XYZ file of C-alpha atoms in Angstrom:
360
model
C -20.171 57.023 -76.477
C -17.496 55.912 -74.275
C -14.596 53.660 -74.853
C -15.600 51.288 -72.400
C -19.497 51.002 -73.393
C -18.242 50.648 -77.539
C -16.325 47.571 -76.201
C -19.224 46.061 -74.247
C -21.273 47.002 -77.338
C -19.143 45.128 -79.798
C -18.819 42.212 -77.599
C -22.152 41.548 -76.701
C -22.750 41.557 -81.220
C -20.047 39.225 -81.348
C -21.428 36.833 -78.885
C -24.990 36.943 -80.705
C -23.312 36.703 -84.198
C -21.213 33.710 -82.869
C -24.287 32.029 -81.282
C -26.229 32.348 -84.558
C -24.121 31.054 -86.361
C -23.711 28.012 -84.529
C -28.003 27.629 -84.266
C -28.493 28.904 -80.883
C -30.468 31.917 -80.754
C -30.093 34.109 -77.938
C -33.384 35.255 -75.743
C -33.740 37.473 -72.600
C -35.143 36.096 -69.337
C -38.588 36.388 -70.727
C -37.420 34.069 -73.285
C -38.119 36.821 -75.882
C -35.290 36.787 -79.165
C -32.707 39.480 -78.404
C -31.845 42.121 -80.629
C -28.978 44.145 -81.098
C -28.960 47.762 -82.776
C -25.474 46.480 -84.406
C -26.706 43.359 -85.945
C -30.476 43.551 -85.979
C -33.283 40.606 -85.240
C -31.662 37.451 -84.646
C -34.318 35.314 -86.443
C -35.604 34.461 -90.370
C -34.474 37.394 -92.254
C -31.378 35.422 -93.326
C -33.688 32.411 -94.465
C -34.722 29.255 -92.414
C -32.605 26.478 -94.167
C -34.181 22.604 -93.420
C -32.806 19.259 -95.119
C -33.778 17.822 -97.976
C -33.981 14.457 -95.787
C -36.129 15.802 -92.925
C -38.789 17.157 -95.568
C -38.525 14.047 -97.641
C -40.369 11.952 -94.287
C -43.253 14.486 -94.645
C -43.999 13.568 -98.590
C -47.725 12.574 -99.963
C -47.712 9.225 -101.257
C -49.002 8.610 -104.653
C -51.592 5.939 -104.448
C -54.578 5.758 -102.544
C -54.095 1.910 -100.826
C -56.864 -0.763 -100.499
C -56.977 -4.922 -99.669
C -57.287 -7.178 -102.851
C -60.498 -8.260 -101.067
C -62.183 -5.033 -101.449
C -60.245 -3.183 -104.789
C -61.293 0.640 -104.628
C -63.696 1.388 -108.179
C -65.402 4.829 -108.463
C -68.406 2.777 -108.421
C -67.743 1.025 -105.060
C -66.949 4.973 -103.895
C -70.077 6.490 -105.251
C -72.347 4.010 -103.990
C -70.739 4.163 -100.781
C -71.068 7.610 -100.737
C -74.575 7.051 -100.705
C -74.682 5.252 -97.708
C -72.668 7.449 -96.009
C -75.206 10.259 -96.400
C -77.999 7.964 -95.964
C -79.914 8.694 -92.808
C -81.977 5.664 -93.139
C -79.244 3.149 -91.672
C -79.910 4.558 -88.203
C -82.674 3.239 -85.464
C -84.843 6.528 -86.102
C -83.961 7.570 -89.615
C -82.560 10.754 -88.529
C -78.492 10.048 -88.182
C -76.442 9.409 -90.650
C -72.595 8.451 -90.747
C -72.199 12.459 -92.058
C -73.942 13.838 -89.125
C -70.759 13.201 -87.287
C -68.287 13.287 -90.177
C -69.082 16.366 -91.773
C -67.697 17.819 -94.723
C -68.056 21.467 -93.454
C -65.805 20.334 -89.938
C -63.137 18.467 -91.861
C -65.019 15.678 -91.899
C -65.427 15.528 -87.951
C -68.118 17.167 -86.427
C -66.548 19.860 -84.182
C -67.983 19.006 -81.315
C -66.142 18.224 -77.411
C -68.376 14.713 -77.639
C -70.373 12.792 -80.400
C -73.932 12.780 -80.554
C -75.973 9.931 -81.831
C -79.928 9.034 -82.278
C -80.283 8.800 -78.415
C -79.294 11.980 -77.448
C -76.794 11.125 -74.780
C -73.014 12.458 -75.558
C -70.466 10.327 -76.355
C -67.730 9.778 -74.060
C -64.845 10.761 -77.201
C -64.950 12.966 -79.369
C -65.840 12.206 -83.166
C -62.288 11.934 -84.931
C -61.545 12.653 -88.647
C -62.198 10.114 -91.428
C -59.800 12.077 -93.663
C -56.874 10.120 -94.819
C -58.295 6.487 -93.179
C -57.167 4.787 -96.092
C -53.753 4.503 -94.463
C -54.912 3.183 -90.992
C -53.906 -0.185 -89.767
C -56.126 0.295 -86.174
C -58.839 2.734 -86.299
C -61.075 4.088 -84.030
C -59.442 5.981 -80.667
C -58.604 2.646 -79.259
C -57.357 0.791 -81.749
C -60.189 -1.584 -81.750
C -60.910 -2.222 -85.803
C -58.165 -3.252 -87.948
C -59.673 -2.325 -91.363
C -62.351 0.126 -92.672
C -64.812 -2.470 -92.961
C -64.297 -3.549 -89.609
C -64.864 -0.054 -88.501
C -67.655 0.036 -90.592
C -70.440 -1.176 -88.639
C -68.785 -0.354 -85.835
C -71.004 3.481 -85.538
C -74.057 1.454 -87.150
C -74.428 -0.974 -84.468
C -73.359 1.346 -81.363
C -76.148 1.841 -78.872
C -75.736 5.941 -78.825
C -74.710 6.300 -82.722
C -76.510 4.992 -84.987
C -78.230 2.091 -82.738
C -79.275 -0.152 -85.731
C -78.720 -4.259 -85.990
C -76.631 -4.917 -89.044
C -79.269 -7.532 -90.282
C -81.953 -4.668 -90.203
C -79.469 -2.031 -91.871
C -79.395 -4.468 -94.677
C -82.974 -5.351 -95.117
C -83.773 -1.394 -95.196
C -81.577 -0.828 -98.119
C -82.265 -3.913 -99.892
C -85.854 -2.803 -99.479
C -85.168 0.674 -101.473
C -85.598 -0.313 -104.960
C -83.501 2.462 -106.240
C -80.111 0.914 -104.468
C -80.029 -2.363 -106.442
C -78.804 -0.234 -110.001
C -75.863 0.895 -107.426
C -75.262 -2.184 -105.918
C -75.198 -4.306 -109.260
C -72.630 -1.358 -110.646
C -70.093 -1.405 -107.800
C -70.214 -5.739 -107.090
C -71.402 -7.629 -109.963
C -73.710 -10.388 -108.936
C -73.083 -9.811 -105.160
C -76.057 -8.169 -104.600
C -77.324 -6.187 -101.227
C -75.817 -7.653 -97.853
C -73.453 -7.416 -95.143
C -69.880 -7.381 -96.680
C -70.745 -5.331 -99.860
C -72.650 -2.772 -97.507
C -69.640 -2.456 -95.240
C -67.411 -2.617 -98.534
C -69.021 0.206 -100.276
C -68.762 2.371 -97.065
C -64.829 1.386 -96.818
C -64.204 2.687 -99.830
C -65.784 5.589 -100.072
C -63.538 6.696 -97.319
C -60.822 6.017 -98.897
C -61.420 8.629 -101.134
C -61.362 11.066 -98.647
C -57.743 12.011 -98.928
C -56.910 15.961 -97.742
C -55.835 17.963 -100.851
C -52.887 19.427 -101.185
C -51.812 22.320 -98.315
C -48.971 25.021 -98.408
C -46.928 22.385 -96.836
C -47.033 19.925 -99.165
C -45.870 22.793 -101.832
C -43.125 24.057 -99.736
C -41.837 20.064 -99.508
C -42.409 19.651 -103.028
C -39.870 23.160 -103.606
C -41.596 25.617 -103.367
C -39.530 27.874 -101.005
C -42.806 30.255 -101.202
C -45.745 28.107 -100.578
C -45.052 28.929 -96.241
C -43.609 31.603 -94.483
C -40.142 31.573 -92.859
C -42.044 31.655 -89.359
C -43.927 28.087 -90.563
C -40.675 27.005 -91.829
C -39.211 27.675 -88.254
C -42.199 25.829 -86.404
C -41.193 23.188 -88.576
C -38.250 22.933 -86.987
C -40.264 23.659 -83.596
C -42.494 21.033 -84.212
C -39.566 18.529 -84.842
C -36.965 19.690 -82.421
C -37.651 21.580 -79.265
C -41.558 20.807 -79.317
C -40.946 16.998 -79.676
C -43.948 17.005 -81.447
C -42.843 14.705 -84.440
C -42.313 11.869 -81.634
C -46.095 10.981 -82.138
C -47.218 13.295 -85.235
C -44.635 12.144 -87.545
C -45.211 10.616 -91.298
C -47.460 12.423 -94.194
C -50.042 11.977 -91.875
C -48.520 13.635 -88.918
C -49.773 10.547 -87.073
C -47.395 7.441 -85.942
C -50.406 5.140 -85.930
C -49.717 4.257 -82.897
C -50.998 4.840 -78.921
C -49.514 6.657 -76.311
C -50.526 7.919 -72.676
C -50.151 11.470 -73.058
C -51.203 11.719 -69.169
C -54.969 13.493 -69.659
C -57.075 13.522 -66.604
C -59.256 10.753 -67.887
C -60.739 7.668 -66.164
C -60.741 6.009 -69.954
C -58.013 3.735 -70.379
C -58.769 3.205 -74.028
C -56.187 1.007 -75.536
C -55.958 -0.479 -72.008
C -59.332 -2.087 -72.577
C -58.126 -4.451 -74.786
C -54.425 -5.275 -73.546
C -53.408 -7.459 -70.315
C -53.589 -4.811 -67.476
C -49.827 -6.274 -67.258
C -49.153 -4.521 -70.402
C -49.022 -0.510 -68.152
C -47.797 1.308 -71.303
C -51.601 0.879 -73.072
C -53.249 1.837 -70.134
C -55.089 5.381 -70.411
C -53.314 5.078 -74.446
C -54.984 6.444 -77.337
C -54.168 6.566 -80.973
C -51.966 9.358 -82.036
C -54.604 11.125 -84.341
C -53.622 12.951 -87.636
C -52.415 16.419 -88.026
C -53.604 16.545 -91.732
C -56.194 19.141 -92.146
C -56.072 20.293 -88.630
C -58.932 22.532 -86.904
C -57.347 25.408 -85.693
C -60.615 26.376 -83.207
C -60.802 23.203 -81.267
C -61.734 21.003 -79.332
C -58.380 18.700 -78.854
C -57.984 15.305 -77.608
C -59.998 11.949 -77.561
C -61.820 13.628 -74.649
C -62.650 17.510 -75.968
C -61.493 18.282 -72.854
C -58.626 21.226 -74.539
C -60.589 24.395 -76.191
C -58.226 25.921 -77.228
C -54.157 25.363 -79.194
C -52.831 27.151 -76.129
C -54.036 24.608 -73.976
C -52.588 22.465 -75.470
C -49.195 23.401 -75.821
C -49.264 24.190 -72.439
C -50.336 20.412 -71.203
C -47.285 19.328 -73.685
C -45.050 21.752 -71.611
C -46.514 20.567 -68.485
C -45.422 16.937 -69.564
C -48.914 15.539 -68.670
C -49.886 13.465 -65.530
C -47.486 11.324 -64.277
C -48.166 7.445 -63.794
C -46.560 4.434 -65.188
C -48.379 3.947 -68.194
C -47.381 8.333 -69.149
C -45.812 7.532 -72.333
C -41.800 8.154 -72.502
C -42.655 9.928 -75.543
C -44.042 12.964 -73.217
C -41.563 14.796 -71.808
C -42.249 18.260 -70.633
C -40.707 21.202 -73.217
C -39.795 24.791 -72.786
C -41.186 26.656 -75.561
C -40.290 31.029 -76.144
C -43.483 33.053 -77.419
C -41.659 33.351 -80.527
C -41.777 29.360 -80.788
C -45.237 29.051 -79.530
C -46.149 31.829 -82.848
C -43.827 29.965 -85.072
C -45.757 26.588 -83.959
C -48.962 27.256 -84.900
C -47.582 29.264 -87.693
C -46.508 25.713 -88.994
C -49.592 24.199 -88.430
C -51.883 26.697 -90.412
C -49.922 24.876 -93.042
C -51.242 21.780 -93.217
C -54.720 23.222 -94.173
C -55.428 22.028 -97.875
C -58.555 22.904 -99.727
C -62.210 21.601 -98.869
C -62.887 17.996 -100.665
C -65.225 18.482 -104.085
C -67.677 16.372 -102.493
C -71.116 16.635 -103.346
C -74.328 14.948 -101.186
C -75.619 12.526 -102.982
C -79.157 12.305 -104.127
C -80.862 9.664 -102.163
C -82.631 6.893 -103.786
């Protein structure tokens, strides 16, 4: 070797030792991680360190929450759980509120658009009932402010489950073997509207996701996730932006945002003052808890596939004056992209133990 390549050798291994240890890691114009044969792979193999204090805002809570109107009992749950498999509370007897929230899909239905007793697709896509219990707006606009608000929400819907309330209630009040179930989970209350609704609340409230490698590897378990998860961790919270929106336990800010889809919806913009431009084509941030790694994304199903979107998140979605400031376009290498979705295997936990009930 010459004398003049050893000293462009050693400084180019200085400058990459020098950047890594101040965070930055080098990458070539194809935004690949550069290498040196002096100092090896610039990436994990020295360890991914992250704060105590950034891990501690992504810890399970302890207690399942419910209103003092409506306190959750495992009778309440199982009787609700009933209902919820009960195909009887549609128009034609043939959907129930598990056809779209099944247990097999995460308790969604992995379809682009909902499909109901009529056939005709819905224009969103069936979201997860997973972790509701800690909702303060459900549905993808925002428009129920408890469970049993939501409740009868699907029951009533034209294209869902297109049954009146009233006639809900008369067809389980007419099923003898409900009133044993009923009497167990509210005392004296008997079958009607708000214990109906009630039981159906709290059953999904049980639903929390158990726990995933993530929660492990925040609980100390330095082995629970790889060091490329524990890097789109960092991803996911720094370059990506991603915990702008998905932050919490739930990965989910409860809140709505624009994200600048090609969508004539204006969801949350529905039911704000058209004055109000920041709720206009909004939709609630949904969980990351649990999350289906085959698609489809978005309120719409318009993305197939995790690719797509990453790239509309690149992109920084279409701009108008409701876009939320929250979307600004990112740069992400292939490496970060892998380390990303690496991350987000993660926050897979186990299938619930639920069982389908036996139908009285």
């Amino acid at each position: 070797m010459t004398e003049s390549r050893f000293f462009i050798l050693l400084a180019f291994a200085i400058v990459l030792t020098v950047g890594t240890a101040a965070g930055v890691v080098p990458r070539s114009p194809d935004g690949t991680t550069v290498t040196s044969s002096l100092v090896g792979p610039v990436s994990a193999a020295a360890g991914v360190h992250v704060s105590e204090e950034l891990k501690a805002k992504y810890r399970r809570p302890e207690t399942i929450p419910a209103p003092p109107s409506n306190p959750l009992t495992p009778e309440k749950a199982e009787l609700g759980k009933t209902l919820f498999f009960d195909p009887r509370l549609s128009r034609t007897g043939s959907v129930s509120c598990a056809s779209c929230h099944q247990p097999g899909f995460d308790w969604g239905d992995g379809l682009k658009r909902g499909v109901g007793v009529t056939g005709v697709p819905l224009p969103r896509k069936t979201p997860t009932v997973l972790n509701a219990a800690w909702l303060s707006a459900l549905m993808w606009d925002g428009r129920a402010g408890t469970l049993e608000q939501q409740a009868v929400l699907p029951i009533t819907a034209e294209h869902e489950m297109g049954l009146e309330l009233e006639e809900a209630v008369a067809r389980v009040k007419a099923i003898e073997g409900y009133a044993p179930l009923f009497e167990a989970a509210y005392p004296g209350e008997g079958v009607r509207a708000e214990t109906v609704l009630g039981a159906l609340a709290s059953f999904q409230r049980t639903l929390v996701s158990g726990e995933a490698p993530f929660d492990k590897w925040i609980d100390g378990d330095e082995a629970a996730i790889s060091e490329a998860a524990k890097r789109g961790f960092l991803v996911f919270n720094e370059a990506g932006r991603c915990a702008k929106c998905h932050s919490s336990w739930r990965l989910t800010d409860d809140s709505f945002h624009d994200i600048g889809l090609e969508s004539d919806d204006i969801g949350r913009g529905q039911f704000a003052p058209p004055s109000v431009v920041i709720m206009q084509h909004a939709f609630k941030t949904p969980t990351l808890r649990d999350f289906r790694l085959s698609g489809p994304y978005m309120h719409d199903g318009s993305m197939a596939s995790l690719d797509e979107v990453i790239d509309h998140y690149e992109d920084g979605g279409k701009k108008r004056p409701s876009l939320s400031p929250e979307m600004q376009a990112v740069t992400l290498s292939a490496q970060e992209r892998a380390d990303l979705i690496a991350y987000l295997k993660t926050l897979q936990g186990p299938p619930l133990d639920v069982k389908m009930p036996r139908l009285p």
